Short mmCIF file of C-alpha atoms and ligand atoms in Angstrom, two decimals:
data_model
loop_
_atom_site.label_atom_id
_atom_site.label_comp_id
_atom_site.label_asym_id
_atom_site.label_seq_id
_atom_site.Cartn_x
_atom_site.Cartn_y
_atom_site.Cartn_z
CA MET K 1375 26.53 3.00 -15.36
CA THR K 1376 26.95 -0.73 -16.00
CA GLY K 1377 26.45 -2.04 -19.50
CA GLN K 1378 23.10 -3.74 -18.97
CA GLU K 1379 20.87 -4.08 -22.00
CA PRO K 1380 17.61 -2.09 -22.10
CA LEU K 1381 14.65 -4.46 -22.41
CA ASN K 1382 11.18 -4.16 -23.75
CA LYS K 1383 9.10 -7.22 -22.98
CA LYS K 1384 5.85 -7.70 -21.06
CA ALA K 1385 6.04 -9.41 -17.68
CA LYS K 1386 3.75 -12.23 -16.53
CA PHE K 1387 4.83 -11.65 -12.96
CA LEU K 1388 5.49 -8.19 -11.65
CA VAL K 1389 6.61 -6.89 -8.27
CA VAL K 1390 5.88 -3.25 -7.47
CA ALA K 1391 7.63 -1.79 -4.42
CA ASN K 1392 8.86 1.63 -3.37
CA ARG K 1393 12.50 0.53 -3.76
CA LEU K 1394 14.17 -1.62 -6.38
CA PRO K 1395 16.13 -4.69 -5.25
CA THR K 1396 19.21 -2.83 -6.45
CA ASP K 1397 20.43 0.67 -5.57
CA LEU K 1398 21.90 3.23 -7.91
CA VAL K 1399 25.06 4.42 -6.18
CA THR K 1400 26.81 7.64 -7.23
CA HIS K 1401 30.58 7.74 -6.64
CA GLU K 1402 32.59 10.86 -5.79
CA ASP K 1403 33.84 11.19 -9.39
CA GLY K 1404 30.20 11.28 -10.57
CA THR K 1405 30.16 7.76 -12.06
CA GLN K 1406 27.19 5.59 -11.17
CA GLU K 1407 26.88 1.91 -10.43
CA TRP K 1408 24.07 -0.51 -9.50
CA LYS K 1409 24.60 -2.30 -6.19
CA ARG K 1410 22.37 -5.26 -5.39
CA SER K 1411 20.62 -5.07 -2.05
CA PRO K 1412 19.75 -8.69 -1.35
CA GLY K 1413 17.04 -8.54 1.31
CA GLY K 1414 14.66 -11.35 2.22
CA LEU K 1415 12.01 -10.19 -0.21
CA VAL K 1416 14.47 -10.29 -3.10
CA THR K 1417 15.75 -13.73 -2.12
CA ALA K 1418 12.22 -15.09 -1.94
CA LEU K 1419 10.95 -13.51 -5.11
CA GLU K 1420 13.97 -13.77 -7.38
CA PRO K 1421 13.46 -17.43 -8.40
CA ILE K 1422 9.76 -16.83 -9.10
CA LEU K 1423 10.54 -13.65 -11.00
CA ARG K 1424 13.19 -15.40 -13.07
CA SER K 1425 11.05 -18.40 -13.97
CA HIS K 1426 8.16 -16.14 -15.02
CA HIS K 1427 10.22 -13.58 -16.99
CA GLY K 1428 9.35 -11.31 -14.11
CA ALA K 1429 9.96 -7.62 -13.58
CA TRP K 1430 10.46 -5.36 -10.57
CA ILE K 1431 9.21 -1.77 -10.60
CA GLY K 1432 10.64 0.64 -8.01
CA TRP K 1433 12.58 3.78 -7.22
CA PRO K 1434 16.38 3.45 -7.57
CA GLY K 1435 17.00 5.38 -4.33
CA VAL K 1436 18.42 8.57 -5.94
CA ALA K 1437 16.32 11.66 -6.66
CA ASP K 1438 15.94 12.64 -10.34
CA ALA K 1439 17.71 9.53 -11.67
CA GLU K 1440 16.00 8.16 -14.76
CA PRO K 1441 17.90 5.06 -15.87
CA GLU K 1442 16.51 2.82 -18.61
CA PRO K 1443 15.04 -0.58 -17.67
CA PHE K 1444 17.60 -3.39 -17.79
CA ASP K 1445 17.97 -7.08 -17.14
CA GLN K 1446 19.62 -8.28 -13.93
CA ASP K 1447 20.10 -12.04 -13.67
CA GLY K 1448 16.94 -12.77 -15.62
CA VAL K 1449 14.79 -10.16 -13.87
CA THR K 1450 13.77 -6.94 -15.61
CA ILE K 1451 14.52 -3.93 -13.43
CA ILE K 1452 12.24 -0.98 -14.17
CA PRO K 1453 13.27 2.24 -12.40
CA VAL K 1454 10.62 4.85 -11.59
CA LYS K 1455 11.89 8.43 -11.43
CA LEU K 1456 11.17 10.56 -8.35
CA SER K 1457 12.14 14.23 -8.21
CA ALA K 1458 13.78 15.64 -5.07
CA GLU K 1459 10.48 17.31 -4.17
CA GLU K 1460 8.60 14.03 -4.61
CA VAL K 1461 11.07 12.23 -2.36
CA GLU K 1462 10.44 14.91 0.24
CA ASN K 1463 6.63 14.90 -0.01
CA TYR K 1464 5.71 11.35 -0.97
CA TYR K 1465 8.48 9.37 0.74
CA GLU K 1466 9.77 11.36 3.72
CA GLY K 1467 6.49 13.22 4.20
CA PHE K 1468 3.34 11.22 3.56
CA SER K 1469 4.87 7.73 3.78
CA ASN K 1470 7.23 8.23 6.70
CA ASP K 1471 5.79 11.13 8.66
CA THR K 1472 2.07 10.43 8.17
CA LEU K 1473 1.41 6.76 7.47
CA TRP K 1474 4.36 5.21 9.34
CA PRO K 1475 3.58 6.79 12.73
CA LEU K 1476 -0.20 6.40 12.28
CA TYR K 1477 0.08 2.69 11.43
CA HIS K 1478 2.44 2.17 14.39
CA ASN K 1479 -0.22 3.21 16.91
CA GLY K 1480 0.65 6.92 16.78
CA ILE K 1481 3.86 6.44 18.82
CA VAL K 1482 4.81 9.88 17.49
CA GLU K 1483 2.18 12.27 16.23
CA PRO K 1484 1.39 11.74 12.54
CA GLN K 1485 1.63 14.89 10.40
CA TYR K 1486 -1.29 15.52 8.05
CA ARG K 1487 -0.46 17.76 5.09
CA GLU K 1488 -2.49 18.22 1.95
CA ASP K 1489 0.57 18.88 -0.25
CA TRP K 1490 2.16 15.58 0.87
CA TRP K 1491 -1.08 13.75 0.06
CA GLU K 1492 -1.25 15.34 -3.41
CA THR K 1493 2.27 14.12 -4.18
CA TYR K 1494 1.47 10.66 -2.74
CA LYS K 1495 -1.43 10.42 -5.21
CA GLU K 1496 0.72 11.56 -8.15
CA VAL K 1497 3.52 9.11 -7.37
CA ASN K 1498 1.07 6.22 -6.88
CA GLN K 1499 -0.46 7.11 -10.26
CA ARG K 1500 2.99 6.94 -11.87
CA PHE K 1501 3.78 3.52 -10.36
CA ALA K 1502 0.35 2.25 -11.48
CA GLU K 1503 0.90 3.50 -15.04
CA VAL K 1504 4.29 1.83 -15.30
CA ALA K 1505 2.77 -1.41 -13.94
CA ALA K 1506 -0.10 -1.18 -16.44
CA GLU K 1507 2.36 -0.75 -19.31
CA THR K 1508 4.58 -3.59 -18.15
CA ALA K 1509 2.19 -6.38 -17.13
CA ALA K 1510 1.42 -9.10 -19.67
CA GLU K 1511 -2.19 -10.06 -20.45
CA ASN K 1512 -3.69 -11.80 -17.37
CA GLY K 1513 -0.40 -11.39 -15.51
CA VAL K 1514 0.12 -11.25 -11.76
CA VAL K 1515 1.08 -7.95 -10.10
CA TRP K 1516 2.29 -8.04 -6.50
CA VAL K 1517 2.18 -4.55 -4.96
CA ASN K 1518 4.11 -4.03 -1.72
CA ASP K 1519 3.68 -1.80 1.28
CA TYR K 1520 2.29 1.42 2.67
CA GLN K 1521 3.94 3.75 0.16
CA LEU K 1522 1.78 2.32 -2.65
CA GLN K 1523 -1.69 1.75 -1.22
CA LEU K 1524 -3.48 3.56 -4.06
CA VAL K 1525 -1.83 1.46 -6.77
CA PRO K 1526 -4.23 -1.54 -6.69
CA ALA K 1527 -7.37 0.47 -7.59
CA LEU K 1528 -5.54 2.69 -10.10
CA LEU K 1529 -4.08 -0.36 -11.81
CA ARG K 1530 -7.40 -2.24 -11.84
CA GLU K 1531 -9.00 0.73 -13.58
CA MET K 1532 -6.40 0.56 -16.37
CA ARG K 1533 -5.90 -3.20 -16.47
CA PRO K 1534 -8.93 -5.19 -15.25
CA ASP K 1535 -7.40 -8.37 -16.69
CA VAL K 1536 -4.43 -8.61 -14.27
CA ARG K 1537 -4.54 -10.31 -10.86
CA ILE K 1538 -3.46 -7.94 -8.11
CA GLY K 1539 -2.02 -8.96 -4.74
CA PHE K 1540 -1.12 -6.35 -2.11
CA PHE K 1541 1.04 -7.05 0.93
CA LEU K 1542 1.43 -4.64 3.85
CA HIS K 1543 4.78 -5.02 5.65
CA ILE K 1544 3.83 -2.85 8.64
CA PRO K 1545 0.94 -3.14 11.13
CA PHE K 1546 -2.57 -2.11 10.15
CA PRO K 1547 -4.06 0.03 12.94
CA PRO K 1548 -7.45 -0.30 14.59
CA LEU K 1549 -10.38 1.66 13.15
CA GLU K 1550 -10.33 4.25 15.94
CA LEU K 1551 -6.81 5.29 14.96
CA PHE K 1552 -7.03 4.91 11.19
CA GLU K 1553 -10.04 7.20 11.13
CA GLN K 1554 -7.80 10.17 11.99
CA LEU K 1555 -6.46 10.10 8.45
CA PRO K 1556 -8.15 12.86 6.43
CA TRP K 1557 -7.86 10.68 3.28
CA ARG K 1558 -9.01 7.46 4.95
CA ASP K 1559 -11.67 6.49 2.40
CA GLU K 1560 -9.33 7.01 -0.56
CA ILE K 1561 -6.77 4.69 1.03
CA ILE K 1562 -9.39 2.00 1.76
CA ASP K 1563 -10.69 2.17 -1.80
CA GLY K 1564 -7.15 2.08 -3.18
CA LEU K 1565 -6.42 -1.15 -1.32
CA LEU K 1566 -9.74 -2.68 -2.31
CA GLY K 1567 -8.61 -2.64 -5.94
CA SER K 1568 -6.65 -5.80 -5.01
CA ASP K 1569 -7.81 -9.40 -5.40
CA LEU K 1570 -5.91 -10.37 -2.25
CA ILE K 1571 -4.66 -8.19 0.62
CA GLY K 1572 -2.07 -9.78 2.90
CA PHE K 1573 -1.01 -8.72 6.41
CA HIS K 1574 1.56 -10.21 8.79
CA VAL K 1575 -0.85 -11.24 11.54
CA PRO K 1576 -4.58 -11.99 11.80
CA GLY K 1577 -5.19 -8.97 14.06
CA ASN K 1578 -4.18 -6.63 11.22
CA ALA K 1579 -6.45 -8.41 8.73
CA ILE K 1580 -9.33 -8.18 11.19
CA ASN K 1581 -8.69 -4.45 11.75
CA PHE K 1582 -8.93 -3.89 8.00
CA GLN K 1583 -12.09 -5.95 7.60
CA ARG K 1584 -13.80 -4.12 10.44
CA LEU K 1585 -12.80 -0.77 8.97
CA THR K 1586 -14.23 -1.51 5.52
CA ASN K 1587 -17.39 -2.80 7.14
CA VAL K 1588 -17.89 0.25 9.36
CA ARG K 1589 -16.76 3.03 6.99
CA ARG K 1590 -17.68 1.66 3.56
CA LYS K 1591 -20.57 -0.60 4.67
CA HIS K 1592 -19.05 -3.49 2.71
CA ARG K 1593 -20.21 -6.94 3.70
CA VAL K 1594 -17.47 -8.98 5.30
CA THR K 1595 -17.30 -12.75 5.63
CA ARG K 1596 -14.90 -13.44 8.41
CA GLY K 1597 -12.73 -16.50 8.80
CA LYS K 1598 -11.53 -17.78 12.15
CA MET K 1599 -9.88 -15.25 14.50
CA SER K 1600 -6.79 -17.44 14.63
CA CYS K 1601 -6.51 -17.69 10.86
CA VAL K 1602 -3.20 -17.71 9.07
CA GLY K 1603 -3.64 -17.70 5.34
CA HIS K 1604 -7.18 -16.92 4.34
CA CYS K 1605 -9.02 -14.80 6.94
CA GLY K 1606 -12.11 -13.70 5.04
CA HIS K 1607 -13.70 -11.87 2.11
CA ILE K 1608 -14.85 -8.31 1.58
CA GLU K 1609 -17.73 -7.85 -0.81
CA VAL K 1610 -17.16 -4.71 -2.91
CA PRO K 1611 -20.25 -3.50 -4.82
CA GLN K 1612 -19.59 -2.55 -8.47
CA LYS K 1613 -21.25 0.21 -10.52
CA GLU K 1614 -22.60 -2.50 -12.79
CA GLY K 1615 -23.03 -6.24 -12.33
CA SER K 1616 -22.30 -8.46 -9.37
CA PRO K 1617 -19.97 -7.47 -6.53
CA ARG K 1618 -16.23 -8.26 -6.50
CA PHE K 1619 -14.77 -10.27 -3.65
CA VAL K 1620 -11.49 -9.17 -2.12
CA LYS K 1621 -9.72 -11.87 -0.18
CA VAL K 1622 -7.97 -10.83 3.02
CA GLY K 1623 -5.45 -12.93 4.91
CA ALA K 1624 -2.51 -13.18 7.32
CA PHE K 1625 0.82 -14.32 5.88
CA PRO K 1626 3.66 -13.97 8.43
CA ILE K 1627 6.81 -13.07 6.53
CA SER K 1628 10.08 -14.80 7.34
CA ILE K 1629 13.72 -14.95 6.29
CA ASP K 1630 15.86 -17.32 4.25
CA SER K 1631 16.41 -19.26 7.47
CA GLY K 1632 18.28 -22.18 5.88
CA ALA K 1633 20.85 -19.78 4.42
CA PHE K 1634 21.33 -17.98 7.77
CA ASP K 1635 21.80 -21.29 9.55
CA GLU K 1636 24.30 -22.53 6.92
CA GLN K 1637 26.33 -19.32 6.86
CA ALA K 1638 26.41 -18.97 10.63
CA LYS K 1639 27.80 -22.51 10.89
CA THR K 1640 30.90 -21.79 8.81
CA ASP K 1641 34.32 -21.65 10.48
CA GLU K 1642 34.83 -18.10 9.19
CA ILE K 1643 31.75 -16.78 10.98
CA LYS K 1644 32.51 -18.78 14.10
CA LYS K 1645 36.02 -17.28 14.25
CA HIS K 1646 34.76 -13.83 13.39
CA GLY K 1647 32.16 -14.01 16.18
CA VAL K 1648 34.79 -14.98 18.74
CA GLU K 1649 36.99 -12.12 17.53
CA LEU K 1650 34.12 -9.62 17.81
CA ARG K 1651 33.40 -10.82 21.31
CA LYS K 1652 37.06 -10.31 22.26
CA ARG K 1653 36.97 -6.82 20.81
CA VAL K 1654 34.22 -5.80 23.21
CA GLY K 1655 36.17 -7.16 26.19
CA ASP K 1656 35.06 -10.81 26.22
CA PRO K 1657 32.34 -10.18 28.80
CA ALA K 1658 30.57 -12.95 30.72
CA THR K 1659 27.32 -11.74 29.12
CA LEU K 1660 27.11 -10.19 25.68
CA ALA K 1661 23.72 -8.66 24.86
CA LEU K 1662 22.87 -7.42 21.36
CA GLY K 1663 20.44 -5.06 19.63
CA VAL K 1664 20.20 -4.66 15.82
CA ASP K 1665 17.75 -2.16 14.38
CA ARG K 1666 17.18 0.63 11.97
CA MET K 1667 17.33 3.79 14.10
CA ASP K 1668 13.56 4.05 14.37
CA TYR K 1669 11.32 5.15 17.25
CA THR K 1670 9.14 2.06 16.75
CA LYS K 1671 11.99 -0.29 17.64
CA GLY K 1672 12.13 0.46 21.37
CA ILE K 1673 15.89 1.12 21.53
CA GLU K 1674 15.30 3.55 24.39
CA VAL K 1675 13.27 0.95 26.29
CA ARG K 1676 16.14 -1.52 26.43
CA LEU K 1677 18.68 1.19 27.29
CA GLU K 1678 16.48 2.34 30.18
CA ALA K 1679 16.04 -1.26 31.38
CA ILE K 1680 19.82 -1.82 31.31
CA TYR K 1681 20.42 1.49 33.08
CA GLN K 1682 18.06 0.59 35.90
CA LEU K 1683 19.47 -2.95 36.20
CA LEU K 1684 22.96 -1.43 36.57
CA GLN K 1685 21.69 1.08 39.15
CA GLU K 1686 20.03 -1.70 41.13
CA GLY K 1687 23.19 -3.84 41.00
CA ARG K 1688 21.37 -6.65 39.18
CA LEU K 1689 23.79 -6.27 36.25
CA ASP K 1690 27.52 -6.04 36.92
CA PRO K 1691 29.25 -3.53 34.58
CA GLU K 1692 32.44 -5.60 34.83
CA LYS K 1693 30.70 -8.63 33.38
CA PHE K 1694 28.12 -7.24 31.00
CA VAL K 1695 28.34 -5.53 27.59
CA PHE K 1696 25.50 -4.43 25.37
CA VAL K 1697 26.25 -3.94 21.65
CA GLN K 1698 23.69 -1.82 19.84
CA LEU K 1699 24.01 -1.69 16.04
CA ALA K 1700 21.71 1.06 14.82
CA THR K 1701 21.56 1.58 11.07
CA PRO K 1702 20.94 5.21 10.07
CA SER K 1703 17.40 5.65 8.78
CA ARG K 1704 15.16 8.51 7.48
CA GLU K 1705 17.61 11.04 8.83
CA ARG K 1706 15.84 14.07 7.37
CA VAL K 1707 12.61 13.42 9.27
CA ASP K 1708 12.50 15.40 12.56
CA ALA K 1709 11.22 12.56 14.74
CA TYR K 1710 14.25 10.47 13.70
CA LYS K 1711 16.72 13.30 14.44
CA GLU K 1712 15.21 13.69 17.89
CA LEU K 1713 15.29 9.95 18.57
CA ARG K 1714 18.96 9.75 17.65
CA LYS K 1715 19.75 12.57 20.05
CA ARG K 1716 17.91 10.90 22.92
CA VAL K 1717 19.52 7.48 22.27
CA GLU K 1718 23.00 8.98 22.14
CA GLU K 1719 22.45 10.94 25.34
CA LYS K 1720 21.34 7.78 27.08
CA VAL K 1721 24.30 5.74 25.82
CA ALA K 1722 26.66 8.49 26.97
CA ARG K 1723 24.97 8.68 30.37
CA ILE K 1724 25.20 4.91 30.95
CA ASN K 1725 28.82 4.74 29.80
CA GLY K 1726 29.65 7.90 31.74
CA GLU K 1727 28.42 6.34 34.95
CA TYR K 1728 29.31 2.66 34.53
CA ALA K 1729 32.13 2.19 31.99
CA SER K 1730 35.81 2.07 32.84
CA VAL K 1731 38.50 3.57 30.59
CA GLY K 1732 38.72 1.60 27.35
CA ARG K 1733 35.86 -0.65 28.38
CA PRO K 1734 32.36 0.75 27.54
CA VAL K 1735 29.30 -1.04 28.90
CA ILE K 1736 27.33 0.02 25.83
CA SER K 1737 29.08 -0.38 22.50
CA TYR K 1738 26.95 1.69 20.17
CA LEU K 1739 27.32 2.15 16.40
CA HIS K 1740 25.25 4.46 14.22
CA GLN K 1741 26.41 2.81 11.00
CA SER K 1742 25.28 0.06 8.71
CA ALA K 1743 27.23 -2.99 9.87
CA PRO K 1744 28.72 -5.45 7.36
CA PHE K 1745 26.68 -8.65 7.06
CA GLU K 1746 29.55 -10.77 8.49
CA ASP K 1747 29.55 -8.66 11.67
CA LEU K 1748 25.82 -9.10 11.96
CA LEU K 1749 26.11 -12.87 11.63
CA GLY K 1750 29.13 -13.05 13.95
CA PHE K 1751 27.30 -11.09 16.66
CA TYR K 1752 24.06 -13.06 16.21
CA ARG K 1753 25.95 -16.30 16.58
CA ASN K 1754 27.94 -15.23 19.63
CA ALA K 1755 25.54 -13.03 21.59
CA ASP K 1756 24.11 -14.53 24.78
CA VAL K 1757 21.00 -12.38 24.75
CA MET K 1758 19.24 -10.62 21.87
CA LEU K 1759 17.08 -7.65 22.81
CA VAL K 1760 14.18 -7.02 20.42
CA THR K 1761 11.84 -4.61 22.22
CA PRO K 1762 9.73 -2.71 19.65
CA LEU K 1763 6.78 -0.64 20.81
CA LYS K 1764 5.10 -1.84 17.62
CA ASP K 1765 6.47 -3.84 14.68
CA GLY K 1766 4.76 -5.47 11.70
CA MET K 1767 6.84 -8.63 12.02
CA ASN K 1768 10.53 -7.97 12.88
CA LEU K 1769 13.01 -10.04 10.94
CA VAL K 1770 15.97 -9.38 13.24
CA CYS K 1771 14.65 -11.79 15.89
CA LYS K 1772 14.18 -14.51 13.28
CA GLU K 1773 17.71 -13.91 11.95
CA PHE K 1774 19.13 -14.23 15.47
CA VAL K 1775 17.30 -17.52 16.00
CA ALA K 1776 18.38 -18.95 12.62
CA ALA K 1777 22.00 -17.91 13.26
CA SER K 1778 22.09 -19.33 16.82
CA THR K 1779 23.41 -22.59 15.48
CA ASP K 1780 24.87 -23.67 18.83
CA GLY K 1781 21.37 -23.47 20.30
CA ASN K 1782 22.38 -21.40 23.29
CA GLY K 1783 21.24 -17.80 22.79
CA SER K 1784 18.24 -16.23 24.56
CA LEU K 1785 15.74 -13.99 22.82
CA VAL K 1786 13.97 -11.18 24.69
CA LEU K 1787 11.02 -10.23 22.51
CA SER K 1788 8.33 -7.58 22.73
CA GLU K 1789 4.75 -8.85 22.65
CA PHE K 1790 4.07 -6.07 20.13
CA ALA K 1791 6.27 -7.47 17.36
CA GLY K 1792 4.27 -9.52 14.85
CA ALA K 1793 6.86 -12.27 15.38
CA ALA K 1794 5.72 -12.76 19.00
CA ARG K 1795 2.77 -14.76 17.70
CA GLU K 1796 5.10 -17.43 16.28
CA LEU K 1797 8.05 -17.17 18.68
CA ARG K 1798 6.18 -18.28 21.76
CA THR K 1799 9.15 -19.54 23.75
CA ALA K 1800 11.05 -16.28 23.56
CA TYR K 1801 11.35 -14.30 26.82
CA GLN K 1802 8.39 -12.12 25.95
CA CYS K 1803 7.75 -8.74 27.55
CA ASN K 1804 5.50 -5.70 27.35
CA PRO K 1805 7.85 -2.85 26.34
CA TYR K 1806 5.67 -0.34 28.22
CA ASP K 1807 6.24 -2.26 31.46
CA ILE K 1808 9.83 -1.47 32.39
CA GLU K 1809 9.86 -3.87 35.36
CA GLY K 1810 8.65 -6.64 33.04
CA VAL K 1811 11.41 -5.86 30.52
CA LYS K 1812 14.04 -5.90 33.27
CA ASP K 1813 12.78 -9.24 34.58
CA ALA K 1814 12.72 -10.74 31.07
CA ILE K 1815 16.36 -9.65 30.54
CA MET K 1816 17.44 -11.15 33.86
CA HIS K 1817 15.63 -14.44 33.16
CA ALA K 1818 17.21 -14.58 29.71
CA ILE K 1819 20.63 -14.23 31.37
CA GLU K 1820 20.17 -16.26 34.55
CA ASP K 1821 17.76 -19.09 33.77
CA PRO K 1822 19.34 -22.55 33.94
CA GLU K 1823 21.13 -23.47 30.71
CA GLU K 1824 18.75 -26.35 30.02
CA GLU K 1825 15.74 -23.99 30.14
CA ARG K 1826 17.40 -21.49 27.83
CA ARG K 1827 18.33 -24.25 25.37
CA ARG K 1828 14.83 -25.72 25.47
CA ARG K 1829 13.37 -22.36 24.52
CA MET K 1830 15.87 -21.82 21.71
CA ARG K 1831 15.27 -25.33 20.32
CA ALA K 1832 11.56 -24.57 19.94
CA LEU K 1833 12.32 -21.18 18.34
CA ARG K 1834 14.71 -22.77 15.85
CA ARG K 1835 12.17 -25.43 14.92
CA GLN K 1836 9.64 -22.70 14.10
CA VAL K 1837 11.99 -20.41 12.16
CA LEU K 1838 13.75 -23.14 10.19
CA THR K 1839 10.47 -24.70 9.04
CA HIS K 1840 8.79 -21.38 8.18
CA ASP K 1841 11.05 -19.57 5.75
CA VAL K 1842 10.49 -16.73 3.30
CA ASN K 1843 9.89 -19.10 0.40
CA ARG K 1844 7.00 -20.65 2.27
CA TRP K 1845 5.67 -17.15 2.91
CA ALA K 1846 5.83 -16.09 -0.76
CA LYS K 1847 4.29 -19.37 -1.91
CA SER K 1848 1.41 -19.18 0.58
CA PHE K 1849 0.61 -15.63 -0.54
CA LEU K 1850 0.73 -16.41 -4.24
CA ASP K 1851 -1.26 -19.63 -3.77
CA ALA K 1852 -3.99 -17.61 -2.07
CA LEU K 1853 -4.24 -15.12 -4.94
CA PRO K 1854 -7.60 -15.96 -6.55
CA GLU K 1855 -7.96 -16.77 -10.26
CA HIS K 1856 -10.21 -14.36 -12.17
C1 GDG W 2456 9.68 -3.69 7.80
C2 GDG W 2456 8.74 -3.82 9.00
C3 GDG W 2456 8.89 -6.32 8.81
C4 GDG W 2456 19.55 -3.88 10.20
N1 GDG W 2456 20.71 -3.28 10.54
C5 GDG W 2456 21.64 -3.76 9.69
C6 GDG W 2456 21.06 -4.67 8.82
N2 GDG W 2456 19.76 -4.73 9.16
C7 GDG W 2456 18.77 -5.59 8.49
C8 GDG W 2456 18.35 -6.73 9.39
C9 GDG W 2456 16.97 -7.07 8.84
C10 GDG W 2456 16.47 -5.73 8.31
O1 GDG W 2456 17.58 -4.87 8.22
C11 GDG W 2456 15.45 -5.10 9.25
O2 GDG W 2456 14.23 -5.79 9.13
P1 GDG W 2456 13.08 -5.68 10.22
O3 GDG W 2456 11.99 -6.64 9.86
O4 GDG W 2456 13.63 -5.94 11.56
O5 GDG W 2456 12.57 -4.17 10.21
P2 GDG W 2456 12.10 -3.03 9.12
O6 GDG W 2456 13.25 -2.51 8.36
O7 GDG W 2456 11.36 -2.03 9.93
O8 GDG W 2456 11.08 -3.80 8.13
C12 GDG W 2456 9.01 -5.12 9.76
C13 GDG W 2456 9.70 -6.10 7.53
O9 GDG W 2456 9.40 -4.83 6.92
C14 GDG W 2456 9.45 -7.20 6.49
O10 GDG W 2456 8.10 -7.30 6.17
O11 GDG W 2456 9.39 -7.47 9.47
O12 GDG W 2456 8.10 -5.26 10.83
O13 GDG W 2456 8.86 -2.69 9.87
O14 GDG W 2456 17.07 -7.97 7.76
O15 GDG W 2456 19.28 -7.78 9.30
N3 GDG W 2456 21.73 -5.34 7.87
C15 GDG W 2456 23.06 -5.08 7.77
N4 GDG W 2456 23.70 -4.18 8.57
C16 GDG W 2456 23.03 -3.50 9.54
O16 GDG W 2456 23.62 -2.67 10.26
N5 GDG W 2456 23.78 -5.76 6.84
#
């Protein structure tokens, strides 16, 4: 363990998320070390956390680990312990095998199990207790994502003085689907403990408002359908006194786009990108996919589209390479094991039929790629394929745009990614319409250069002016005062 000092102060600004911004890594000799995992959320929130003596509550990523809180660059890190059984029931089970598929339109069948739900409740209670102990008087607590939807109400019960914001990073489903959940009313009431509930896109906010209106009979004041920011209020009756108002809004998350642009421009990344392109045979067209290995991401859709385009002779295997970087994810959940098998069979089939010796058409990795490789590929790919069946936002497409500093990449983007609402000039497609996906890919490759550049210019304007700092600020600015 590193020699960080245990701390014991109250935080005026608190982030609560399933995972900490730093992972506890255990080496082969049994020694442990904290490794920072600098994602977009961390980058956006770190300066705010630092300036407010902030704290971050989350699980360190290892079962049964119980490290003491410590200070990391001015932010208090507060680990929450999860036993191996809790990881299985709360995280892999209820979060990733019940809520994740249900909220992504039931792409795979959600599993409903009472024992998973019981553990979900217990773990949410623990997170809420730690937050209640940590938050300073009248502080701000920002709760994140589907793993912790009961925390707002539990926390409000213990600490009515704090202001609670909740942000959902995945889609919120329509009423007709959400109502399958045996514990639907408990989840709604958990979320309604917040002062502000944020979603990526207005459609999600509207789904939630309609649900509370229909199931809980709460009065809803709706903003404009096209709203970004404040979309409306839900009036929640109280046992005593006047009702509480919960603000609901759409806040499309983004990336640290300036940093991506800057880093992608460096000579090192430029050279590295050229080198990577050479390594895959310097094809006339390099297409790229970057995803967690998840059935929501539509990896199979793009493989099928490429397969058919090769069969029809619209893509030439001598001139085309597709690089798919697929980070391992949730490998103990059955649906993920099955997906991996299907993807790998498809890759093998395409290469078996169309590759030549030493020259695969599909270059597939089931590994977490180093960040420099990611940037190098983003910068040098001709076409980026982002074809989710459903995605809250999708940051990969924004990263590709920000890193396309030469202004000449083409983005193929599913209409069902939250990002499609902002990235209008992408080559958009319906991932359920295979002919449409194939046509979008061919347009992205064959359109005149001027058309491709025009589209990318508009995408870059959008992504570079709407970064993750703007997202965090708009959410926090919308959090009502008590
Ligand atoms: C959830 C929602 C929403 C991926 N492979 C590698 C790697 N990555 C990085 C990407 C990107 C991140 O992982 C993936 O972010 P996404 O947004 O695309 O997807 P989810 O993980 O599903 O995120 C999503 C998001 O929350 C935020 O609210 O947008 O809709 O599902 O940053 O770059 N990074 C490295 N190597 C890899 O191999 N270094």
